[in-house]
Coordinates of C-alpha atoms and ligand atoms in Angstrom, one line a residue:
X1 CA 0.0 0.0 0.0
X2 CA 1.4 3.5 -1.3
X3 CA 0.5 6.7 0.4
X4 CA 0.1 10.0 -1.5
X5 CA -0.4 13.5 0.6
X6 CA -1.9 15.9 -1.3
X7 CA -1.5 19.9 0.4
X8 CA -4.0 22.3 -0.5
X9 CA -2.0 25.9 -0.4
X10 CA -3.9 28.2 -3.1
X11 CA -5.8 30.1 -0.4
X12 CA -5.6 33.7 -0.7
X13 CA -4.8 34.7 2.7
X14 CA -6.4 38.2 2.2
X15 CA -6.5 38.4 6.4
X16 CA -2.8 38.1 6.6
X17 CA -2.9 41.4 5.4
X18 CA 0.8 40.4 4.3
X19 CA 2.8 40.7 1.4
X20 CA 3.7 37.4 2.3
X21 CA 1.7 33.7 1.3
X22 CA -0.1 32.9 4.1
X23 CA 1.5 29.4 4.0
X24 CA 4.9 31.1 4.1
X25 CA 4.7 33.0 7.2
X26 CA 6.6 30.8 10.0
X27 CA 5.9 29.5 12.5
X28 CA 8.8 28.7 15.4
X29 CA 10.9 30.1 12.6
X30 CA 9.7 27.7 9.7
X31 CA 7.5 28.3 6.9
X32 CA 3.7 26.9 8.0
X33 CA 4.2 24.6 4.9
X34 CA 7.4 23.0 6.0
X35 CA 5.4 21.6 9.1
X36 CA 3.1 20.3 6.6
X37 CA 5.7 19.0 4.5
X38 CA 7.4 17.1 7.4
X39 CA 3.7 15.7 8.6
X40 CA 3.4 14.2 5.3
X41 CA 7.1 12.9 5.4
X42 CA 6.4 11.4 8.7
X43 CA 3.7 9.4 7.9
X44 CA 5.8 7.8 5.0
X45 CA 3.8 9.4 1.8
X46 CA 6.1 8.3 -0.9
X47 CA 4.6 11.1 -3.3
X48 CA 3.4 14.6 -1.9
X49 CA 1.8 17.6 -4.2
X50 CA 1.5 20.5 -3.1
X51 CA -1.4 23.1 -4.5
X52 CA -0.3 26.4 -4.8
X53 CA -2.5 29.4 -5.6
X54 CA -2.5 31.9 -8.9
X55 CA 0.5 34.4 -8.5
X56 CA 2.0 32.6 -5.9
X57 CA 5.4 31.0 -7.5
X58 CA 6.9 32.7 -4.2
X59 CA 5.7 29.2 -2.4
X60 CA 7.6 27.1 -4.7
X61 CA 10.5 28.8 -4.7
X62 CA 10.9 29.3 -1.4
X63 CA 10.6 25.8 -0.4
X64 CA 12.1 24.8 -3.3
X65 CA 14.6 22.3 -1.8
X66 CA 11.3 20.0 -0.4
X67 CA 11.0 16.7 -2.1
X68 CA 7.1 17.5 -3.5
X69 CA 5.7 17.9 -7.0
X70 CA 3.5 21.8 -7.4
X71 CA 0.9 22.1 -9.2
X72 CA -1.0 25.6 -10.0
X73 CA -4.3 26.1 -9.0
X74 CA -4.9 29.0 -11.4
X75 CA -8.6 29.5 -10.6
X76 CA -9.7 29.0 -6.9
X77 CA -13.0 26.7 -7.3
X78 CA -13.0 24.6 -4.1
X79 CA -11.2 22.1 -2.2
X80 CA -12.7 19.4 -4.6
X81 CA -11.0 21.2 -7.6
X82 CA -8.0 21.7 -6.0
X83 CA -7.6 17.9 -5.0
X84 CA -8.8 17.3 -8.8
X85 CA -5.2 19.3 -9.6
X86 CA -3.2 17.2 -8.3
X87 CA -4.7 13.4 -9.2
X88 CA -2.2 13.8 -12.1
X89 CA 0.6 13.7 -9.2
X90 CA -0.8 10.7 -7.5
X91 CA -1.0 8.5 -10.2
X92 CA 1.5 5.9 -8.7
X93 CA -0.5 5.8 -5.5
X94 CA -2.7 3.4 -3.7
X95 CA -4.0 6.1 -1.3
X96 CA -4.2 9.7 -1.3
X97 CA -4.3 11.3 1.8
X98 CA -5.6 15.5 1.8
X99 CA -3.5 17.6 4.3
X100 CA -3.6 21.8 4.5
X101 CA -0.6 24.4 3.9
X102 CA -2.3 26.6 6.8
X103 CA -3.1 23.7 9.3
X104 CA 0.6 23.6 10.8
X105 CA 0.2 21.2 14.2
X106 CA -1.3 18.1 12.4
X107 CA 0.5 15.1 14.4
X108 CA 2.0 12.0 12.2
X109 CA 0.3 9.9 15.6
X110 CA -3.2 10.9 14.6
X111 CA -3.0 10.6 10.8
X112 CA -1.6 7.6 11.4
X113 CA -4.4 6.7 13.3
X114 CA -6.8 7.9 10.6
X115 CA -5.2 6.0 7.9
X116 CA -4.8 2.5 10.2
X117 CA -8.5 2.5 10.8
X118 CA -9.7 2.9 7.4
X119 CA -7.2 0.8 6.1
X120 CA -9.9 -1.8 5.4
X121 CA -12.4 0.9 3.4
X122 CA -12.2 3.3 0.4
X123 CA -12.9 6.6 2.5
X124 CA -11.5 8.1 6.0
X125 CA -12.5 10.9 7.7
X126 CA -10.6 13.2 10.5
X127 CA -13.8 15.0 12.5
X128 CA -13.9 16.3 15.9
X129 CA -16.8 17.5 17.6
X130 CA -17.1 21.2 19.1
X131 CA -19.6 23.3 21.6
X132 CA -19.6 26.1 18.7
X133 CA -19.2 24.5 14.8
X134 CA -20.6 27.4 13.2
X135 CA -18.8 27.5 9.7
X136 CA -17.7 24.1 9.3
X137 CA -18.8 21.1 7.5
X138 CA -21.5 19.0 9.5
X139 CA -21.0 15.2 9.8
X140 CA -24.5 13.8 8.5
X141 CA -24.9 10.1 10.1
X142 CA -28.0 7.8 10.3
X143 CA -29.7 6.3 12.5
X144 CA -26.9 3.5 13.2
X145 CA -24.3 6.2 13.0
X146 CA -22.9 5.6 9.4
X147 CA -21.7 8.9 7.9
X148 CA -23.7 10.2 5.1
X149 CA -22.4 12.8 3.8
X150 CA -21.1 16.4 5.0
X151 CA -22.8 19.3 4.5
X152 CA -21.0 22.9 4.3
X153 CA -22.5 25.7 6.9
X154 CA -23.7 27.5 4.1
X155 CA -25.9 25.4 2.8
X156 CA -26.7 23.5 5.6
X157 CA -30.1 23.8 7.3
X158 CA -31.4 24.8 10.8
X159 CA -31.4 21.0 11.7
X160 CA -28.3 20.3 10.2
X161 CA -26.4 22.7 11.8
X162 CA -27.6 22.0 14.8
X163 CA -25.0 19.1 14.2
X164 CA -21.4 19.8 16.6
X165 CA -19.4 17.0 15.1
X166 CA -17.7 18.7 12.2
X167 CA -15.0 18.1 9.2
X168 CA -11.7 18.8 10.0
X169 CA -11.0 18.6 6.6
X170 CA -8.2 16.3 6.4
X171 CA -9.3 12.7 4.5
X172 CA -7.4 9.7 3.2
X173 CA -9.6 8.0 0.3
X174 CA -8.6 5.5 -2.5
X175 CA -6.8 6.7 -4.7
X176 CA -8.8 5.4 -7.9
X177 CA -12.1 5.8 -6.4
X178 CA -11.7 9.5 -5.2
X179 CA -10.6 10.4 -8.6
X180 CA -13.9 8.8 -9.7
X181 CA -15.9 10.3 -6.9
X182 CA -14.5 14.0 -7.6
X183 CA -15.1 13.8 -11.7
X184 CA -18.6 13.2 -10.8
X185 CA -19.2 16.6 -7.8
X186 CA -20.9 19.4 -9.2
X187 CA -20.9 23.3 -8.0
X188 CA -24.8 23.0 -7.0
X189 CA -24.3 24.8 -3.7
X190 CA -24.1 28.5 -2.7
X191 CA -20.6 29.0 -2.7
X192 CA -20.4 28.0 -6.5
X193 CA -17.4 25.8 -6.0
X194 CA -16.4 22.3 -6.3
X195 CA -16.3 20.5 -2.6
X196 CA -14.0 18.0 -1.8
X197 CA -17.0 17.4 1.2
X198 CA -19.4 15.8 -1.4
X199 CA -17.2 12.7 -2.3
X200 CA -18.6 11.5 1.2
X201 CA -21.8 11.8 -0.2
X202 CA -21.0 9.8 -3.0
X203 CA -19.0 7.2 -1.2
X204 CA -21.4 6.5 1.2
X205 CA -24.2 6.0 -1.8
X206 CA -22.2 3.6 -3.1
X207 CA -22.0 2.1 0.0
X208 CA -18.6 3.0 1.2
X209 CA -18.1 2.5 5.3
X210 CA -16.9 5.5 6.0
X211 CA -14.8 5.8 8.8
X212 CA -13.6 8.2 11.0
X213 CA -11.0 9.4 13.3
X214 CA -10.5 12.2 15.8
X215 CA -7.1 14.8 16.5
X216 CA -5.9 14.1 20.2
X217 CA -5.8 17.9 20.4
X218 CA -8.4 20.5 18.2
X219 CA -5.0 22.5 17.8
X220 CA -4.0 19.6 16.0
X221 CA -6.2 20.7 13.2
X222 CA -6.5 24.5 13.6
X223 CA -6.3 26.3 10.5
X224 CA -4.3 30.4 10.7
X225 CA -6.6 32.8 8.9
X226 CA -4.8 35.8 10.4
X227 CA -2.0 36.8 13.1
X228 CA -4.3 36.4 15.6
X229 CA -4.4 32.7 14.9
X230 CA -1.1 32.4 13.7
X231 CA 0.3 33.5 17.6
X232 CA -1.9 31.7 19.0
X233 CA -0.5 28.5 17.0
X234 CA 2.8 29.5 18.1
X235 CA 1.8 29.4 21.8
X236 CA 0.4 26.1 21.4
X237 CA 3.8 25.0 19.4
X238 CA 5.5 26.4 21.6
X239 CA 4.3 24.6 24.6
X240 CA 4.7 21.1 23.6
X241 CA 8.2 21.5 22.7
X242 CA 8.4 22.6 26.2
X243 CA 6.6 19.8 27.7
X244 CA 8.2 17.7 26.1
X245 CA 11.5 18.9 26.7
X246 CA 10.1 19.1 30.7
X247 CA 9.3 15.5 30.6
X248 CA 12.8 14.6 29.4
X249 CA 14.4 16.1 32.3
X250 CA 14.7 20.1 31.9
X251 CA 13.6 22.9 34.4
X252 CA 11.9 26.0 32.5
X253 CA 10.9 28.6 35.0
X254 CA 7.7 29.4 33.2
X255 CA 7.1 27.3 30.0
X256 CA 4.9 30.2 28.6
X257 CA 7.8 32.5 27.9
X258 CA 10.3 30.0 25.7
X259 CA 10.8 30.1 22.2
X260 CA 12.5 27.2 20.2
X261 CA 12.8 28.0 16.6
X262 CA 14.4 24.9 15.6
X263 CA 15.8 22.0 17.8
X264 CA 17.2 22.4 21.4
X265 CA 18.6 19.5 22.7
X266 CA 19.2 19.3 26.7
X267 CA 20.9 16.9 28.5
X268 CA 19.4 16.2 32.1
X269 CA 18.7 19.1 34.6
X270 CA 19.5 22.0 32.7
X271 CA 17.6 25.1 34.0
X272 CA 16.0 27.4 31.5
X273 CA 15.1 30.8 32.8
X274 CA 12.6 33.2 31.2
X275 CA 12.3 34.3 27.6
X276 CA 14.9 32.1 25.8
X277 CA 14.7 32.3 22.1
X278 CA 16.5 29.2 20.7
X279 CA 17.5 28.6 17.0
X280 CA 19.1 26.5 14.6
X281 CA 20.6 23.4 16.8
X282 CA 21.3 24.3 20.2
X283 CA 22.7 21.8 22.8
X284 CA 23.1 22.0 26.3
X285 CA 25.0 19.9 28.7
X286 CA 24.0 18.7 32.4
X287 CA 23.2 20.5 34.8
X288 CA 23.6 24.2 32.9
X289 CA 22.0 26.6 33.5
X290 CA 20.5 29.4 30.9
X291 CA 19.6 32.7 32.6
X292 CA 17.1 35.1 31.7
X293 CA 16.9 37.0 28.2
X294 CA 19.3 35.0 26.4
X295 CA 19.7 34.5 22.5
X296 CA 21.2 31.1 21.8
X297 CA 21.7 30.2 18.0
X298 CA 23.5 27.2 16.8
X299 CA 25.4 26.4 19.9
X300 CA 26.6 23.8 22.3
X301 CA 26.6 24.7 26.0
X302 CA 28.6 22.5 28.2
X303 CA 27.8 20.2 31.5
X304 CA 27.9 22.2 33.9
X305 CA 28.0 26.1 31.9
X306 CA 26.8 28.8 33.5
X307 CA 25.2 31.4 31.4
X308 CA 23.7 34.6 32.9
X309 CA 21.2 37.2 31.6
X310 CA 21.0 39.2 28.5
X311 CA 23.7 37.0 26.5
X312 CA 23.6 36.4 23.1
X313 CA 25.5 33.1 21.6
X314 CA 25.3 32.3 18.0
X315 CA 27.5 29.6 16.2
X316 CA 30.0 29.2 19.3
X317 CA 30.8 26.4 21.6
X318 CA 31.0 26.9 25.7
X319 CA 32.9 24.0 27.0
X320 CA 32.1 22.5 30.6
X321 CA 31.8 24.9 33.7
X322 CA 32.1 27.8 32.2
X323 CA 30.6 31.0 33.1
X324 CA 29.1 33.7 30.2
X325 CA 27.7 36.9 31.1
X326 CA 25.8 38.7 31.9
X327 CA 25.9 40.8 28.8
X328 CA 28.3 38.9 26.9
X329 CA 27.8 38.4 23.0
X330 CA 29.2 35.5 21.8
X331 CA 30.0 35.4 17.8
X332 CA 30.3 32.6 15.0
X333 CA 34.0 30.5 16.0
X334 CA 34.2 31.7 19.6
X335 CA 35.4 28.7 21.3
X336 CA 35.0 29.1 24.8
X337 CA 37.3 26.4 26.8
X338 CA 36.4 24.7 30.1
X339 CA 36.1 26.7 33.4
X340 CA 36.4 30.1 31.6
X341 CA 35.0 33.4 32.7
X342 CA 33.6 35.9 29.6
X343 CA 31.8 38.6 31.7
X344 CA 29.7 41.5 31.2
X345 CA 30.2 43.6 27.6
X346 CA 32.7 41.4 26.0
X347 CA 32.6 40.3 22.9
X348 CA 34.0 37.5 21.0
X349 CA 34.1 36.3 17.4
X350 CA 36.4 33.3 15.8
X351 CA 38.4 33.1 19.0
X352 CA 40.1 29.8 20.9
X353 CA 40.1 30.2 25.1
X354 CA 41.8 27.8 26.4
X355 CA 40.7 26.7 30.2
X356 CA 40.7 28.8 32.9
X357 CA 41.1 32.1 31.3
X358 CA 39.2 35.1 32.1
X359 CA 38.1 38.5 29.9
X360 CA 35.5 39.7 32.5
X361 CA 34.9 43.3 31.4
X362 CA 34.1 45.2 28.2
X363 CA 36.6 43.9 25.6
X364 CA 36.6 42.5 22.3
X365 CA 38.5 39.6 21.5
X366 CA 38.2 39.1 17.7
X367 CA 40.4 36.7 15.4
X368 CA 42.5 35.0 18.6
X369 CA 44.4 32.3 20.0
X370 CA 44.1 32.4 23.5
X371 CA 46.1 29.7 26.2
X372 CA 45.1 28.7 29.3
X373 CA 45.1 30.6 32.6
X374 CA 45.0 34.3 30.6
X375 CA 43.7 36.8 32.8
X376 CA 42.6 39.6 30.1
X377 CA 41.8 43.1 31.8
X378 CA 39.0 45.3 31.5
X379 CA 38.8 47.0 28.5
X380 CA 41.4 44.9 26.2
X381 CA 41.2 45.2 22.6
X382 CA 42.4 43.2 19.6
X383 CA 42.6 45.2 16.5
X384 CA 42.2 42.5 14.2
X385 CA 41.3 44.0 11.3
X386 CA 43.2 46.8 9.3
X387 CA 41.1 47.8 6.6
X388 CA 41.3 44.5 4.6
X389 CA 42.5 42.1 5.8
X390 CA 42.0 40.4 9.4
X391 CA 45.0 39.1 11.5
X392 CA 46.0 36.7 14.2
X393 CA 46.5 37.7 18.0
X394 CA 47.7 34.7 20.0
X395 CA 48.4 35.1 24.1
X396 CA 50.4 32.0 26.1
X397 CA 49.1 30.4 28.5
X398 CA 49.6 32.2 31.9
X399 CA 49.7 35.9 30.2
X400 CA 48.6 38.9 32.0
X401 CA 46.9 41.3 29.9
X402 CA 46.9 44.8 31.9
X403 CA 43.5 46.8 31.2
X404 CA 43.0 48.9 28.2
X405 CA 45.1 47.1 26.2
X406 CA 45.1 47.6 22.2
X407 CA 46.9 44.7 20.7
X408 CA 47.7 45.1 16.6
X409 CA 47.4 42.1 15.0
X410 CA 49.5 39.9 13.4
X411 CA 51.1 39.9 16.9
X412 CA 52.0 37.4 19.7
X413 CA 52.4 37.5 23.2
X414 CA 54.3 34.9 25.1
X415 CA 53.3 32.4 27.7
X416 CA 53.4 34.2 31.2
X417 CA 54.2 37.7 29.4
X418 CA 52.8 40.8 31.6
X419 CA 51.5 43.9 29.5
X420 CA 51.1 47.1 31.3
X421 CA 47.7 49.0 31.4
X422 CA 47.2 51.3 28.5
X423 CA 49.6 49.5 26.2
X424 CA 49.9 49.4 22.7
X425 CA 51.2 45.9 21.6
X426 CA 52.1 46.4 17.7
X427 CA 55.1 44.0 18.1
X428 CA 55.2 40.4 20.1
X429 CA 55.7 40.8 23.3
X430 CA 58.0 38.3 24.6
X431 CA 57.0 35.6 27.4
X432 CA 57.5 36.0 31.0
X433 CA 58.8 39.7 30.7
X434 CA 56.8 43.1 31.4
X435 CA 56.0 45.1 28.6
X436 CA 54.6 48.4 28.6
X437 CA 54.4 50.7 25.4
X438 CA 52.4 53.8 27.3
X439 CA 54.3 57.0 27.4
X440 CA 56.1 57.5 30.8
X441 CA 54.5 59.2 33.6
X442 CA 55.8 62.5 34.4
X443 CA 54.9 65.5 36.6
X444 CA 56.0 68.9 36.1
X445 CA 57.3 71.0 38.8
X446 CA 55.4 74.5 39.5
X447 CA 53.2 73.9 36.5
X448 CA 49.9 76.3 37.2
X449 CA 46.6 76.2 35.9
X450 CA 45.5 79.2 33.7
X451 CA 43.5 81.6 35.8
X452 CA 40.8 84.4 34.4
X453 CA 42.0 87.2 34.8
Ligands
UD1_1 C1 -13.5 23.4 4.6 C2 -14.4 22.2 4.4 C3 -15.3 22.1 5.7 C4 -14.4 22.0 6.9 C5 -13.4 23.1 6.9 C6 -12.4 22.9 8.1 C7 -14.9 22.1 2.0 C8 -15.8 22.4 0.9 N1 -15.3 22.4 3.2 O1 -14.3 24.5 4.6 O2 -16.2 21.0 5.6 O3 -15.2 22.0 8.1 O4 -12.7 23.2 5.7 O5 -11.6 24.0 8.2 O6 -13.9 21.5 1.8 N2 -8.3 25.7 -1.0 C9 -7.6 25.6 -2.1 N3 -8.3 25.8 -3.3 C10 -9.6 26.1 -3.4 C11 -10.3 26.1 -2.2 C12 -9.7 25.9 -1.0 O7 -6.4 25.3 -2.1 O8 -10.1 26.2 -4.5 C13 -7.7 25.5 0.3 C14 -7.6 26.8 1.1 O9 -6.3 27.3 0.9 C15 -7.8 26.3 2.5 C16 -8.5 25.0 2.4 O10 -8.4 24.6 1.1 O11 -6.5 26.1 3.1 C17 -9.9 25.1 2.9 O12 -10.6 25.9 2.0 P1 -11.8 26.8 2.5 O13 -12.5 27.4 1.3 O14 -11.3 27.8 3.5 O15 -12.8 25.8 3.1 P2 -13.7 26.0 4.4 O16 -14.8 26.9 4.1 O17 -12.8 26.3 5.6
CA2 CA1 -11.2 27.5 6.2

C-alpha cells in the first residue's frame, strides 16, 4: 500500500494582510508549509503535491529544496478542484491522503491513526466535535451512525447545523475511487465551488463505510486565517516543545515565555530561565543553566556552563563549567574552553580560550588564540582588522593582559608575558617579561593652571 499526501495551499490569505503567502509565514521560525511537508514525510507518503495558488510561485521557490511535485491552482474553485489538480501527481498511489498548507500542528500519531483504521475501506474521515461548529462542514450520520455525507455551513439547514461534530478537513480515500468520486461533484451549492465534502456523499451511496478518526488535540487541526491565529498557534507549538523537553528532564521557569525556533537539545537538569529564544541546533549539557533573556543560535553549551542574563551566543561552543555573562555576546567561532569566565560587555568572534582564562569586562577579542590561565583586563582590545585584511592575535598560557590594552594584529604575546595597562602591543611581546608601550608618567614642577583674569 502507497501513500500519496496531497496539500491544499492556493488560499488567498487576504487576512494576513501580508505581502507574504499565508502558508509562508513561520511558524517557530519555519515556513507553516514545512510543518506540513514534514507531517506528510512522517507518515511515510512516498509522493506529496502541493497546491499552490494563482500568482504565488513565491511558495515554490521558497521551499524549493522540499522533495514535493507543485501544481497551480490557477482559478480558486473549491477544495474538490483543488484535490482534482493534483490526481495527475498521485498517479502511482494506492491512497491519497488531503493535508492543508495553513493547518501547521497536524500530528503523524493521529493521521496515522486515521489512515490505520480505514485501512480496510475506500474513504477516511478526520472529524472532531465542538460546543460552537458554526462555519464548518456538518457530519450527516444515520440512525446506526454511518456517515452520510457532509454538509458545508452555508448550505446547511437549521437542523443540520444543529449538528457539533464537524470536518476537519483532512481525509485519506482511494486513490482510484476519489478520482472517480470527484469527476462526478458538481458546483450545486451556494458557494459555486467544487467540494472536496461531497465525495462523502458519494462514497457513502455507493456504500462505502466511511470511517472516521478524531485529532488528540483541536489544535492539531486548527487552521491560521490571520496573526491572531497564527500566535496563538505559536503558543500552542511552543508549549509542547516545552513539555516535552520538561518531561525529558529540563527545568523551564515558566514554559509560557520559551521560544524554540528549531531544535534544542538538553541533557538532564538543565535550568531554562525566562524568555529564551533558541534557534538553529542548540545543545546544552547537564546540569547548565541558561539565565534570563538569552539569545542562543546554533550552539553547544557545556555540563555544567553557566550562562547569565541578557547574553547572546550564536555559532560558538562553551565548553564544561564555564561562566558567560551577563551581557556577553558570543559570535560565530568563539570557542569558549572549560572553566572560563567571559563577563559582562565582552565580545567574541572566531576566538580559541583555552581553560581557565578570564576576559570579565568590556573587551573585544576578535580573530584569537588564546592559552590557558590568561587573565585579560578590563577593557582589552584586539585590532584585528586593518582595513582588509583580518589578523591573528595569540596570548600564552599564563599571560597577563593589563586593562585597556590595544593589541595590533599579526602579533603574539608569550606564555606568562605581563602587558602594562594602557599599552599598545604592535610588536610580540616576549613571554614572562613586562612590557609596557604607554608614554612614561611624568609630573611637572610648579606647572599652574591658567586663571581668568
Ligand atoms: C473546509 C471544508 C469544511 C471544513 C473546513 C475545516 C470544504 C468544501 N469544506 O471549509 O467542511 O469544516 O474546511 O476548516 O472542503 N483551498 C484551495 N483551493 C480552493 C479552495 C480551497 O487550495 O479552490 C484550500 C484553502 O487554501 C484552505 C483549504 O483549502 O486552506 C480550505 O478551504 P476553504 O475554502 O477555507 O474551506 P472552508 O470553508 O474552511
Ligand atoms: Ca477555512
Amino acid at each position: 500500500m502507497t501513500l500519496g499526501v496531497v496539500i491544499l495551499a492556493a488560499g488567498k490569505g487576504t487576512r494576513m494582510r501580508s505581502a507574504l503567502p499565508k502558508v509562508l509565514h513561520p511558524l517557530a521560525g519555519r515556513p507553516l508549509l514545512r510543518h506540513v511537508l514534514d507531517a506528510a514525510g512522517a507518515v511515510g507518503a512516498t509522493r506529496v503535491c502541493v497546491v499552490y495558488g494563482h500568482g504565488g510561485e513565491q511558495v515554490p521557490r521558497a521551499l524549493a529544496d522540499a522533495d514535493c511535485a507543485w501544481v497551480e491552482q490557477a482559478e480558486r474553485l473549491g477544495t474538490g478542484h483543488a484535490v482534482q489538480q493534483a490526481l495527475p501527481a498521485m498517479a502511482e498511489v494506492d491512497r491519497v491522503l488531503v493535508l492543508y498548507g495553513d493547518v501547521p500542528l497536524i500530528e503523524a500519531e493521529t493521521l496515522n491513526r486515521l489512515i490505520a483504521d480505514s485501512s480496510d475501506t475506500a474513504l477516511g474521515l478526520l472529524t472532531m466535535t465542538i460546543a460552537d461548529p458554526a462555519g464548518y462542514g456538518r457530519i450527516v450520520r444515520d440512525g446506526g451512525g454511518h456517515v452520510l455525507r457532509i454538509v458545508e455551513h452555508k448550505d446547511a439547514s437549521d437542523a443540520e447545523r444543529a449538528i457539533t461534530e464537524v470536518n476537519t478537513g483532512i481525509i485519506v480515500a482511494d486513490r482510484a475511487r476519489l478520482a472517480d468520486w470527484l469527476g462526478r461533484v458538481d458546483n450545486n451549492n451556494v458557494q459555486r465551488e467544487y467540494y472536496l465534502t461531497d465525495v462523502i456523499g458519494l462514497a457513502a451511496a455507493e456504500g462505502v463505510d466511511v470511517v472516521t478518526a478524531q485529532p488528540e488535540t483541536p489544535e492539531e487541526v486548527a487552521g491560521v486565517n490571520d496573526r491572531i491565529q497564527l500566535a496563538e498557534l505559536e503558543r500552542c507549538h511552543q508549549r509542547r516543545t516545552a513539555e516535552c523537553l520538561m518531561r525529558r528532564g529540563t527545568t523551564i521557569m515558566d514554559p509560557a515565555r520559551i521560544d524554540v525556533r528549531g531544535r534544542l537539545d538538553c541533557e538532564r537538569d538543565v535550568t531554562l530561565d525566562v524568555n529564551l529564544v533558541c534557534e538553529g541546533e542548540v545543545n546544552i549539557g547537564t546540569g547548565a543553566r541558561i539565565g534570563p533573556n538569552c539569545v542562543l543560535k546554533d550552539c553547544d553549551i557545556g555540563a555544567g556552563a553557566e550562562v547569565l542574563a541578557h547574553c547572546i551566543i550564536e555559532g560558538a561552543r562553551v565548553a564544561a563549567g564555564a561562566r558567560i555573562g551577563p551581557y556577553a555576546r558570543l559570535r560565530p567561532g568563539a570557542d569558549i574552553g572549560r572553566h572560563c569566565h567571559i563577563g559582562n560587555f565582552v565580545e567574541v568572534k572566531q576566538a580559541h580560550i583555552a581553560e581557565g582564562s578570564k576576559v570579565n569586562h568590556l573587551s573585544y577579542i576578535g580573530d584569537a588564540e588564546i592559552g590557558s590561565g590568561v587573565n585579560v583586563g578590563a577593557g582589552t582590545i584586539t585590532c584585528n582588522y586593518d582595513g582588509a585584511y583580518k589578523h591573528l592575535t595569540r596570548i600564552g598560557d599564563g599571560a597577563f593582559i593589563g586593562s585597556n590594552t590595544a593589541l595590533v594584529a599579526p602579533v603574539a604575546v608569550g606564555a606568562g608575558a605581563t602587558i602594562g595597562a594602557g599599552s599598545v602591543i604592535s610588536m610580540d611581546a616576549p613571554a614572562e617579561q613586562l612590557t609596557v608601550s604607554r608614554a612614561r608618567q611624568v609630573t611637572i614642577q610648579g606647572w599652574e593652571r591658567p586663571r581668568k583674569k
